[in-house]
N, C-alpha and C. Protein backbone atom coordinates (compact mmCIF):
# COMPACT_ATOMS: atom_id res chain seq x y z
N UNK A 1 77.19 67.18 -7.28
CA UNK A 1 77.35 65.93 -8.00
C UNK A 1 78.70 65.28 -7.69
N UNK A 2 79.44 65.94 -7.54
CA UNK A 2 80.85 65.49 -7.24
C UNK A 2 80.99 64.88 -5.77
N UNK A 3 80.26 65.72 -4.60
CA UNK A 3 80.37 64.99 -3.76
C UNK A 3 79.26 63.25 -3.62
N UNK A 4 78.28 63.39 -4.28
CA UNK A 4 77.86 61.93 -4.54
C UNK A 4 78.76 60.79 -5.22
N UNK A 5 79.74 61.66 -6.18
CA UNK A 5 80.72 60.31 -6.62
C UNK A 5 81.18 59.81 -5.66
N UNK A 6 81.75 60.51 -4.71
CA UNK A 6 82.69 60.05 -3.39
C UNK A 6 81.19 59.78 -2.35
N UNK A 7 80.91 59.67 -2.27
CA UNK A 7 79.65 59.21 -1.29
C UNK A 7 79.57 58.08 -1.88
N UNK A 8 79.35 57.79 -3.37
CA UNK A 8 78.89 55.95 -3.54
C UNK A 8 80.10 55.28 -3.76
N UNK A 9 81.39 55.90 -4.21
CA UNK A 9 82.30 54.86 -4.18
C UNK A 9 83.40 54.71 -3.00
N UNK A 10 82.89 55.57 -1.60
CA UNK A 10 83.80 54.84 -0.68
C UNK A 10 82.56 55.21 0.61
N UNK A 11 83.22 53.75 0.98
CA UNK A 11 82.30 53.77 2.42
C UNK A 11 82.18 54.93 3.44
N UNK A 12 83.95 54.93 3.53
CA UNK A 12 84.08 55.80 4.65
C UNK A 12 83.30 57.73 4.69
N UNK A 13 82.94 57.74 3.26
CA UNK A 13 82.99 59.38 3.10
C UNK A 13 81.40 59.28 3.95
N UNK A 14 80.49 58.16 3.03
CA UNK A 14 79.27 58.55 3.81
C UNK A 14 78.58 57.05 4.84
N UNK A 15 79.21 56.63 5.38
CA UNK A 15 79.10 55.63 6.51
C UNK A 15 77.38 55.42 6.42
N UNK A 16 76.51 56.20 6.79
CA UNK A 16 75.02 55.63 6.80
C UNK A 16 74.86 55.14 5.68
N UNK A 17 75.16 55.70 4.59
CA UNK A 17 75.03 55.36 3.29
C UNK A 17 75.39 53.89 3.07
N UNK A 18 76.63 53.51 3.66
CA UNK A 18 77.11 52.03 3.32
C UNK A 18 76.57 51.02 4.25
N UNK A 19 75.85 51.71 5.34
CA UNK A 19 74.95 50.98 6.13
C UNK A 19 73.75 50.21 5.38
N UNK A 20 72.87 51.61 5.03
CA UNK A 20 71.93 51.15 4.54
C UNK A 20 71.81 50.15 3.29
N UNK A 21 73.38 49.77 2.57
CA UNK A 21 73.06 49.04 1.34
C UNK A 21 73.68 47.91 2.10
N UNK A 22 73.13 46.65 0.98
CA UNK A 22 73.69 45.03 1.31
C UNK A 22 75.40 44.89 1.41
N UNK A 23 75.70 45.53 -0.09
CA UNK A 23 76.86 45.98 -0.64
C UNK A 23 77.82 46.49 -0.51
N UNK A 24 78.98 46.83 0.47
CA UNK A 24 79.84 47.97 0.38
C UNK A 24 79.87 49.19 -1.54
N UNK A 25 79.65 50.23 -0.45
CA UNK A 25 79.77 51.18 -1.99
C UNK A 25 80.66 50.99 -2.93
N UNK A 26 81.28 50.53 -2.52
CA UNK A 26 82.39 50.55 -3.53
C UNK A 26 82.69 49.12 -4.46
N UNK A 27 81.51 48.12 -4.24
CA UNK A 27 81.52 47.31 -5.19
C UNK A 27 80.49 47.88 -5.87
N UNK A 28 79.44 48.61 -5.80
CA UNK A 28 78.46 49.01 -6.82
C UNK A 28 78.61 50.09 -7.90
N UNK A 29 79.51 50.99 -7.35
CA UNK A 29 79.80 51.87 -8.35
C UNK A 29 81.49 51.13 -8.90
N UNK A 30 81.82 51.05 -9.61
CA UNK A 30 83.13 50.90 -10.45
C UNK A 30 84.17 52.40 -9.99
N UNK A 31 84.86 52.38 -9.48
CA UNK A 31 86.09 53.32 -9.08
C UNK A 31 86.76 53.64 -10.39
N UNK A 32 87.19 52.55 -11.05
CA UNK A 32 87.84 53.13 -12.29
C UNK A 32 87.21 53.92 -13.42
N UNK A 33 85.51 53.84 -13.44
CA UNK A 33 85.01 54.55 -14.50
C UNK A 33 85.29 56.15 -13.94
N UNK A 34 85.77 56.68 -12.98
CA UNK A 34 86.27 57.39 -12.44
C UNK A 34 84.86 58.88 -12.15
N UNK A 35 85.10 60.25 -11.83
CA UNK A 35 84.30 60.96 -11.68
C UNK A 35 83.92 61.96 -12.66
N UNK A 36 84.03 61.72 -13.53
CA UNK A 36 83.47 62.51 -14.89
C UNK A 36 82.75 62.02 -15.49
N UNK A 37 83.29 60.51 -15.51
CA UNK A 37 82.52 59.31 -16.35
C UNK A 37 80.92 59.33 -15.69
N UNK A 38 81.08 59.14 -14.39
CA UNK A 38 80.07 58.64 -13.37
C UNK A 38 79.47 59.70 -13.31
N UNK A 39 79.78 60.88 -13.45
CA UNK A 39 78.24 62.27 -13.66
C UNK A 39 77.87 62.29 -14.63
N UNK A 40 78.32 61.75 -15.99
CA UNK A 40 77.70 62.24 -16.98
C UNK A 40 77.35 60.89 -17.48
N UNK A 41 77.12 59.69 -17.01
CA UNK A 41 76.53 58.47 -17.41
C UNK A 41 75.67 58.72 -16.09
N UNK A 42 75.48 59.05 -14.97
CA UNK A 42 74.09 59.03 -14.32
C UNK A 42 73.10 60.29 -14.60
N UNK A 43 74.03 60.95 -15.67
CA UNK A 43 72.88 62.38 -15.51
C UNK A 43 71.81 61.60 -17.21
N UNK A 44 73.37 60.84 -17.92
CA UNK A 44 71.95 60.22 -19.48
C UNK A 44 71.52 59.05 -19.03
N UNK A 45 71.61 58.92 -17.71
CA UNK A 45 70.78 57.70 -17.21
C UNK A 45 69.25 57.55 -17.37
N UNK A 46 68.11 56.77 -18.05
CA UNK A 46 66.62 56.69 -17.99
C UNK A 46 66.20 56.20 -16.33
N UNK A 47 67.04 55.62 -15.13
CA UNK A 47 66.29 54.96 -14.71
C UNK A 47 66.34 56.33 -13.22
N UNK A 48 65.09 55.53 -12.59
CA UNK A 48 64.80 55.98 -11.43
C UNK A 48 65.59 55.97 -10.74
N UNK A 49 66.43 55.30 -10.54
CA UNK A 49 67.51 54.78 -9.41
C UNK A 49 68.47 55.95 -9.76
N UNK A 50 68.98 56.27 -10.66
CA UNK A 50 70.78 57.61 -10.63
C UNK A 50 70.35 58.43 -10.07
N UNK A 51 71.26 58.45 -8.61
CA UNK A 51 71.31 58.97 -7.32
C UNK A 51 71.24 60.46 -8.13
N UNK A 52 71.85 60.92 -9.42
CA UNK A 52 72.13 61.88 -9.39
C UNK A 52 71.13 63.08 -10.19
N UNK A 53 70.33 61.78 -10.85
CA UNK A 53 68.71 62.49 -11.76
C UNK A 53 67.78 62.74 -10.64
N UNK A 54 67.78 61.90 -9.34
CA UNK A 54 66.82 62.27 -7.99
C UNK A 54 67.75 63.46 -7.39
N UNK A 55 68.63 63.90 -7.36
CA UNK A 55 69.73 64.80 -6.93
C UNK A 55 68.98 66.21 -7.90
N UNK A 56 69.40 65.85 -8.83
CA UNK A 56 68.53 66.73 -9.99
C UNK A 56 67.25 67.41 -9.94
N UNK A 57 66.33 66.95 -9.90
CA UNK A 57 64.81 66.72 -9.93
C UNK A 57 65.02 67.71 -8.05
N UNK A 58 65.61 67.21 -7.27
CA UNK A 58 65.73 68.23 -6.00
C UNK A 58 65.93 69.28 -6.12
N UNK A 59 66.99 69.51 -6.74
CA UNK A 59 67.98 70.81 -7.20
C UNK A 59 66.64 71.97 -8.12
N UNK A 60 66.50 71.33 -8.93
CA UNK A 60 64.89 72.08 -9.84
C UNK A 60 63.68 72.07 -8.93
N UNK A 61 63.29 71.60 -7.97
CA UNK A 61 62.49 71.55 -6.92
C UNK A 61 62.74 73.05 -6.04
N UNK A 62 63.78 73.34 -6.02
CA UNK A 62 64.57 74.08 -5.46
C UNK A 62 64.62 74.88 -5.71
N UNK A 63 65.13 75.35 -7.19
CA UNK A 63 65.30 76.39 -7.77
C UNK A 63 63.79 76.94 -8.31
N UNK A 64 62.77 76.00 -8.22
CA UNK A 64 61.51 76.39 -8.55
C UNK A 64 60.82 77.58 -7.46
N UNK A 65 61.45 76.92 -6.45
CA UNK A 65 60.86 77.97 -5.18
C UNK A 65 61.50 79.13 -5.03
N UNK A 66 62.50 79.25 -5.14
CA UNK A 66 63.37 80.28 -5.34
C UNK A 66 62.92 81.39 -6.38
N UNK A 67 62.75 80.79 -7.47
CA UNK A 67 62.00 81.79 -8.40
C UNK A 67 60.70 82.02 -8.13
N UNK A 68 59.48 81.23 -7.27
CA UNK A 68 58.34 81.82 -6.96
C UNK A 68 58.85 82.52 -5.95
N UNK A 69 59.26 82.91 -4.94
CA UNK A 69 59.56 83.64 -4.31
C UNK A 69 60.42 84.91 -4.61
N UNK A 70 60.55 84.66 -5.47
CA UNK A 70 61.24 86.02 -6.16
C UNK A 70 60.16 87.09 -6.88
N UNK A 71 59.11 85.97 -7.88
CA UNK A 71 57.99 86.55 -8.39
C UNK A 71 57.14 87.27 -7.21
N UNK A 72 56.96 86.32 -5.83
CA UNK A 72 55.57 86.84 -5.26
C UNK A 72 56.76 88.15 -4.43
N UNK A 73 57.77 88.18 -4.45
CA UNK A 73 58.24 89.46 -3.93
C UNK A 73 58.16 90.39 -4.66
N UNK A 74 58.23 90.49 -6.08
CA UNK A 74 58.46 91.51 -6.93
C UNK A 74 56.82 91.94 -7.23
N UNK A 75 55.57 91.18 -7.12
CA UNK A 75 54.03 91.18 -7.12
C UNK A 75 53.84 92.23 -6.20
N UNK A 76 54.51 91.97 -4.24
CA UNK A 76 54.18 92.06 -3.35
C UNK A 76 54.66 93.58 -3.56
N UNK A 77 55.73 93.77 -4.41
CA UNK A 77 56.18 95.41 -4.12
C UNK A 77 56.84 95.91 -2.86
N UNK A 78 57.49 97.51 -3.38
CA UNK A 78 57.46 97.86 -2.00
C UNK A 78 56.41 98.87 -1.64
N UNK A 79 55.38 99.09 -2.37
CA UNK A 79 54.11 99.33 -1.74
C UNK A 79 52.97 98.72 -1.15
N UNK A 80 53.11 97.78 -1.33
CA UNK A 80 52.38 96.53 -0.42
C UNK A 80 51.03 96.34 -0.97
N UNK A 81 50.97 96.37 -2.77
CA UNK A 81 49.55 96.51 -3.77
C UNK A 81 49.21 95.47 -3.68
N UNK A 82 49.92 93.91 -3.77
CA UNK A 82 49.54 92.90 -4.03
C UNK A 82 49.59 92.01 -2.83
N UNK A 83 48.72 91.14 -2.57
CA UNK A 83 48.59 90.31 -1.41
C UNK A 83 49.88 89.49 -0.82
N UNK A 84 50.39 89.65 0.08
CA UNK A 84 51.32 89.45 0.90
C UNK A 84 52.00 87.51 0.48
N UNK A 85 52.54 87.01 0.50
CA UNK A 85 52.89 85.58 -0.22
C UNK A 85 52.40 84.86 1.48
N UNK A 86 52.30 83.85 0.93
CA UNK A 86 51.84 82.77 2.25
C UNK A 86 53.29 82.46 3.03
N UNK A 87 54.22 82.75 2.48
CA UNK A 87 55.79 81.84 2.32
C UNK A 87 56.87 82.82 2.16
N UNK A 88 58.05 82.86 2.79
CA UNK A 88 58.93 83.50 2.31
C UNK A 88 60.33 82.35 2.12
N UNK A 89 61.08 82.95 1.28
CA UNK A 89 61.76 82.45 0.47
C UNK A 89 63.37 83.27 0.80
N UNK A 90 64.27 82.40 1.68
CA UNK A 90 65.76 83.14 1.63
C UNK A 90 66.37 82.72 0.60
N UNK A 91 66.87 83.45 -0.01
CA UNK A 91 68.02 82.31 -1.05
C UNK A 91 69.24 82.52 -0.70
N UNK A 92 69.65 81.21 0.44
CA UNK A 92 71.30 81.27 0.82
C UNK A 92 72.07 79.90 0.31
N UNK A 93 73.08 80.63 -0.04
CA UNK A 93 74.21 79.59 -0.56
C UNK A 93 74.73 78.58 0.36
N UNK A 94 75.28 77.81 0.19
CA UNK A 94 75.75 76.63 0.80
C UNK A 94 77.47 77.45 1.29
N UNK A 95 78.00 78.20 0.18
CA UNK A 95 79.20 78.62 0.57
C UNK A 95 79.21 79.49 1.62
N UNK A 96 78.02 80.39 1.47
CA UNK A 96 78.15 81.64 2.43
C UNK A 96 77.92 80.91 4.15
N UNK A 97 77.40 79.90 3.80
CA UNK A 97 76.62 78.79 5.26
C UNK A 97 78.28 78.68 6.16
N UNK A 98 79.23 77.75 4.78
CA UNK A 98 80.47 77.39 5.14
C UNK A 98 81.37 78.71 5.65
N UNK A 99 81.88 79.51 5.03
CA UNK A 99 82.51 80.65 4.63
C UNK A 99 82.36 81.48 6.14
N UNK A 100 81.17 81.56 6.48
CA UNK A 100 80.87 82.97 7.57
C UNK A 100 79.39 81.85 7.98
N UNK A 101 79.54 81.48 9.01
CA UNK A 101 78.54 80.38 9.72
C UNK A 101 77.32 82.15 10.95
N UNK A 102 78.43 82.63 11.37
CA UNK A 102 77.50 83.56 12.01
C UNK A 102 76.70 84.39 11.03
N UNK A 103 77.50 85.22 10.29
CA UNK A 103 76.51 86.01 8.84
C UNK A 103 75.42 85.41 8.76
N UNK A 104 75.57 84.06 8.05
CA UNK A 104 74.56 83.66 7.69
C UNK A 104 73.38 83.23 8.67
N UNK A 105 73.92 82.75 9.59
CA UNK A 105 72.60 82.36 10.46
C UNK A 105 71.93 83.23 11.18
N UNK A 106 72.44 84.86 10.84
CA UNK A 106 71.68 86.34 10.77
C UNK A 106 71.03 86.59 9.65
N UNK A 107 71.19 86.21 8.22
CA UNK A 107 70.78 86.43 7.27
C UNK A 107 69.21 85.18 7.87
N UNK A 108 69.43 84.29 8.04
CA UNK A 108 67.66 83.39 8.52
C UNK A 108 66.84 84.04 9.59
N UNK A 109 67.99 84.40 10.63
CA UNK A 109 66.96 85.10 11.41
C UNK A 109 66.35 86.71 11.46
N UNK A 110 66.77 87.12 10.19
CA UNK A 110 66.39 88.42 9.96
C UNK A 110 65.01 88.22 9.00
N UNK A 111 64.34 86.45 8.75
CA UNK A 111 63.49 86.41 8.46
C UNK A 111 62.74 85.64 9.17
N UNK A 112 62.72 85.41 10.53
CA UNK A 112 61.87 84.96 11.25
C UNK A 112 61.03 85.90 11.94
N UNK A 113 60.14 85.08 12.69
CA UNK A 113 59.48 85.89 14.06
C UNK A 113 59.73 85.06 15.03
N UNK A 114 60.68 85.79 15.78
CA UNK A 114 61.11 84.88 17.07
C UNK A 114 60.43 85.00 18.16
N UNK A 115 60.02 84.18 19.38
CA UNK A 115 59.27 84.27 20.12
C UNK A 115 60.44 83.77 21.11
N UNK A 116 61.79 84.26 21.10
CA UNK A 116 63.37 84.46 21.83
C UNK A 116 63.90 85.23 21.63
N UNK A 117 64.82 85.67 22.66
CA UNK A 117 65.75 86.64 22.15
C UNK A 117 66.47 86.13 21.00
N UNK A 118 66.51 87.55 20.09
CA UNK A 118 67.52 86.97 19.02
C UNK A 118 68.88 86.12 19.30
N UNK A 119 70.20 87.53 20.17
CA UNK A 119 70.82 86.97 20.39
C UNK A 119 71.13 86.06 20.96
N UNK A 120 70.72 85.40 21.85
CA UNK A 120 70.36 83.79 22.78
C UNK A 120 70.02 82.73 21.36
N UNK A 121 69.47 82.91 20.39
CA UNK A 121 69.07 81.86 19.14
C UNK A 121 70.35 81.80 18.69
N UNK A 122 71.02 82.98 18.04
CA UNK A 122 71.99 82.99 17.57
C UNK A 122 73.56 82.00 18.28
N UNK A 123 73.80 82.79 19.52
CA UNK A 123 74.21 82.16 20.06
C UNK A 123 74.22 80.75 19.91
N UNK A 124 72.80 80.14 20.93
CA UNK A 124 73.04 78.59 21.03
C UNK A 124 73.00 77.62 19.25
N UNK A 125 72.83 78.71 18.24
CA UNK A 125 72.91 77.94 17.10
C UNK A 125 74.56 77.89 16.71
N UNK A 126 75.17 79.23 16.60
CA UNK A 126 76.38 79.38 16.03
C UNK A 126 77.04 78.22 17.29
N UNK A 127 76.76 78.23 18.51
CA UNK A 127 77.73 77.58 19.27
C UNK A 127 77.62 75.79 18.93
N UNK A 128 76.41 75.33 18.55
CA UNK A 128 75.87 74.14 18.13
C UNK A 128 76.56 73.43 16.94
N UNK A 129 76.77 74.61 15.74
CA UNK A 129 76.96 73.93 14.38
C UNK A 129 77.93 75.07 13.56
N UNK A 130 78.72 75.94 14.55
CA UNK A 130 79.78 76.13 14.02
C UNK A 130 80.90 75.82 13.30
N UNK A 131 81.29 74.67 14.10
CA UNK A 131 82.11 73.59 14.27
C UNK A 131 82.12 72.40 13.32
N UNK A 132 80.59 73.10 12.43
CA UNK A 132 80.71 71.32 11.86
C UNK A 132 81.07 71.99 10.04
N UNK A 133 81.76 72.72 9.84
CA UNK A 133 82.08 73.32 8.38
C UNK A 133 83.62 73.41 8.91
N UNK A 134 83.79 72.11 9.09
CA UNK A 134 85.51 71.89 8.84
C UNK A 134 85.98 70.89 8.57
N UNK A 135 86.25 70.98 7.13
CA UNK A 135 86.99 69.73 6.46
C UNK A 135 87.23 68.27 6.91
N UNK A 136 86.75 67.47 6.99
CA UNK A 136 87.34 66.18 8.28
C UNK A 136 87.77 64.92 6.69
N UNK A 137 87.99 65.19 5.39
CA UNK A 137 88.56 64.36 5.10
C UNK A 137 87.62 63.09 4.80
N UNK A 138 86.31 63.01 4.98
CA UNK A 138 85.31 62.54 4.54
C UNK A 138 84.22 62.97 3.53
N UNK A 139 83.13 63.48 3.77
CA UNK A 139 82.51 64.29 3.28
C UNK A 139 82.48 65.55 3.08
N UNK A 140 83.31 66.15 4.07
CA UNK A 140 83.85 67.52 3.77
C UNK A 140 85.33 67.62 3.65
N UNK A 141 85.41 67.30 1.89
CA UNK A 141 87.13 67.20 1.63
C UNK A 141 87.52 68.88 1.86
N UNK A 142 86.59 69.54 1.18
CA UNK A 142 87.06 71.13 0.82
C UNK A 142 86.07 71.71 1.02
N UNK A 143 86.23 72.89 2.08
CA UNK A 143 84.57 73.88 1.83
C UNK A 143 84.91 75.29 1.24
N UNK A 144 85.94 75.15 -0.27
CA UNK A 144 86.15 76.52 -0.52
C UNK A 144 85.38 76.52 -2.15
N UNK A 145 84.72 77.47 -2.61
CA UNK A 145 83.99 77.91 -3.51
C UNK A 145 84.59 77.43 -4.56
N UNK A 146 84.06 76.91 -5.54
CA UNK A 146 84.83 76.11 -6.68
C UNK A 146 85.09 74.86 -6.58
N UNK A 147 85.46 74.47 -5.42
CA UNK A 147 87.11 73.06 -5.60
C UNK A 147 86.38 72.15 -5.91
N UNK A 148 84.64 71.69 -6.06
CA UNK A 148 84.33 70.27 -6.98
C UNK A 148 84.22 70.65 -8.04
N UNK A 149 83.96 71.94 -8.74
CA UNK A 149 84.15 72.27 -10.06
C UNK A 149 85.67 71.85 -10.57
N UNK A 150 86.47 72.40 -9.79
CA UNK A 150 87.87 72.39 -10.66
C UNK A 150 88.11 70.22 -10.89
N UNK A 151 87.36 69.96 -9.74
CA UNK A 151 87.72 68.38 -10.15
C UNK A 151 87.68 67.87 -11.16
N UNK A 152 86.66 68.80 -12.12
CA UNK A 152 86.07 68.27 -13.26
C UNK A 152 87.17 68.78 -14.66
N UNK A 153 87.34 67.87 -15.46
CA UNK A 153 87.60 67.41 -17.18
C UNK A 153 86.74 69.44 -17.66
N UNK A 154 87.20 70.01 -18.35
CA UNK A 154 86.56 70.74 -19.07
C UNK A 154 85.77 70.41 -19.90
N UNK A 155 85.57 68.96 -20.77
CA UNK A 155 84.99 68.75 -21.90
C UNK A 155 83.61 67.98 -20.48
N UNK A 156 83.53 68.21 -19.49
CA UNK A 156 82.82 67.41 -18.32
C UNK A 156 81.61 68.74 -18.30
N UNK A 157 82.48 70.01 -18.35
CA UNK A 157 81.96 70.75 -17.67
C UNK A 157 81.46 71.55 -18.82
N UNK A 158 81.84 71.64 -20.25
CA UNK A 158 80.77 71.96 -21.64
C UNK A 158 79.72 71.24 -21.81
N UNK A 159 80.08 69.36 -21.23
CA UNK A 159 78.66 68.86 -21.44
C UNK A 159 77.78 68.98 -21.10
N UNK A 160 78.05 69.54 -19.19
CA UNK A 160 77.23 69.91 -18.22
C UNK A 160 75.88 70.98 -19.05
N UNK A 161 77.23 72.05 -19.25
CA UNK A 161 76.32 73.08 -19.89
C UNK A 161 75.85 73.23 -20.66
N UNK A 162 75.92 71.83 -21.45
CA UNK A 162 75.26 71.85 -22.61
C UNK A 162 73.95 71.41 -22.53
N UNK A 163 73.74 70.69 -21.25
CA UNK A 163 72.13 70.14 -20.53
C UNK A 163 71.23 71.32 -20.18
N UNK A 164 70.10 71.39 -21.02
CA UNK A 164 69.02 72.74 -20.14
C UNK A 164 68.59 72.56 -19.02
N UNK A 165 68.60 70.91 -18.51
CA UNK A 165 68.28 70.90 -17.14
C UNK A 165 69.08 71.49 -16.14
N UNK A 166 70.69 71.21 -16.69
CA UNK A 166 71.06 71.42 -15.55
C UNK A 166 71.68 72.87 -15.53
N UNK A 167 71.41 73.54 -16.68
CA UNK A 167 72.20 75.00 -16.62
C UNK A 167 70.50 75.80 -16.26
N UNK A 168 69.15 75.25 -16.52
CA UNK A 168 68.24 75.86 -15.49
C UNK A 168 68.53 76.05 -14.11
N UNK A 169 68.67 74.73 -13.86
CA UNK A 169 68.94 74.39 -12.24
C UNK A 169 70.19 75.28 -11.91
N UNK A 170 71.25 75.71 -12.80
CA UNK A 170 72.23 76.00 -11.98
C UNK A 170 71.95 77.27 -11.89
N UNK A 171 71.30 78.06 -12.96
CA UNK A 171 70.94 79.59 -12.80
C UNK A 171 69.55 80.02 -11.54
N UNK A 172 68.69 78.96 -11.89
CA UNK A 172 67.62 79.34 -10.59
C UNK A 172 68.64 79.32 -9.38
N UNK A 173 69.32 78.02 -8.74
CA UNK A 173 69.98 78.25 -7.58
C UNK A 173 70.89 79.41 -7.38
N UNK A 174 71.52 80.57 -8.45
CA UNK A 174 71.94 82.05 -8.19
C UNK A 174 73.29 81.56 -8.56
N UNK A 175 73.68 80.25 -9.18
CA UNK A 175 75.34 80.16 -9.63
C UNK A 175 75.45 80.37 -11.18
N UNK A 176 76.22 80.30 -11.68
CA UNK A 176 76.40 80.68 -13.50
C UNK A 176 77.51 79.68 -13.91
């Protein structure tokens, strides 16, 4: 949520973004209602449009699969009683993606079936999009665990939790 404040109120963070509107971003959102204001007036927002209730509604989309995939694993056993799931389900963090780019892109392919050598996938992926989990001062101000939380007002972050939507959403996705 935090990085959408800075996505609608400056051009530069998300450039397609200010493409696609008539508007520069930053006349549509108000800068001074600042970023506490602006998450917690688009989260009691009714309308279709708050970037951040469709943000939402993703996030629970999300975390929905995550928990069926948790169920049809725990069904599936490790005796193999119950019919195999159509789907499998990784649940990786966004930090661990940033943090350790090779780890993780072993943690996906330890659930594929590759029809390549592993290491050759690995390779031309880590060599591809290594590079792109480094801060540039736009959209990636900070990629360390926490730092859009700490942006936030404490009385920001009781209200948060005071929403069942969004303390569902935050527990299905594996954060607390």
């Amino acid at each position: 949520f935090v990085s959408q404040f800075f996505c609608v109120t400056d051009d530069k963070v998300c450039p397609k973004r200010a493409k696609m509107k008539a508007q520069p971003a930053s006349q549509t959102v108000k800068p001074a209602s600042g970023l506490d204001e602006f998450i917690l007036s688009e989260l009691a927002s009714n309308h279709s449009s708050s970037s951040l209730l469709r943000m939402l509604a993703s996030f629970e989309q999300l975390g929905g699969l995550i928990v069926q995939g948790q169920r049809a694993a725990r069904a599936h056993g490790p005796s193999g009683c119950a019919a195999r799931p159509s789907f499998t389900v990784v649940h990786s963090r966004y930090e661990h993606m940033v943090s350790n780019f090779s780890d993780w892109v072993n943690l996906l392919l330890d659930h594929l079936s590759l029809k390549v050598p592993r290491a050759e996938l690995h390779k031309s992926l880590y060599d591809q999009f290594a590079t792109d989990f480094v801060p540039d001062g736009r959209h990636k101000h900070s990629l360390l665990v926490g730092s859009n939380v700490a942006k936030l007002q404490p009385s920001t972050l009781r209200a948060l939790g005071s929403m069942p939507r969004i303390r569902a959403a935050v527990e299905a996705l594996g954060y607390s």
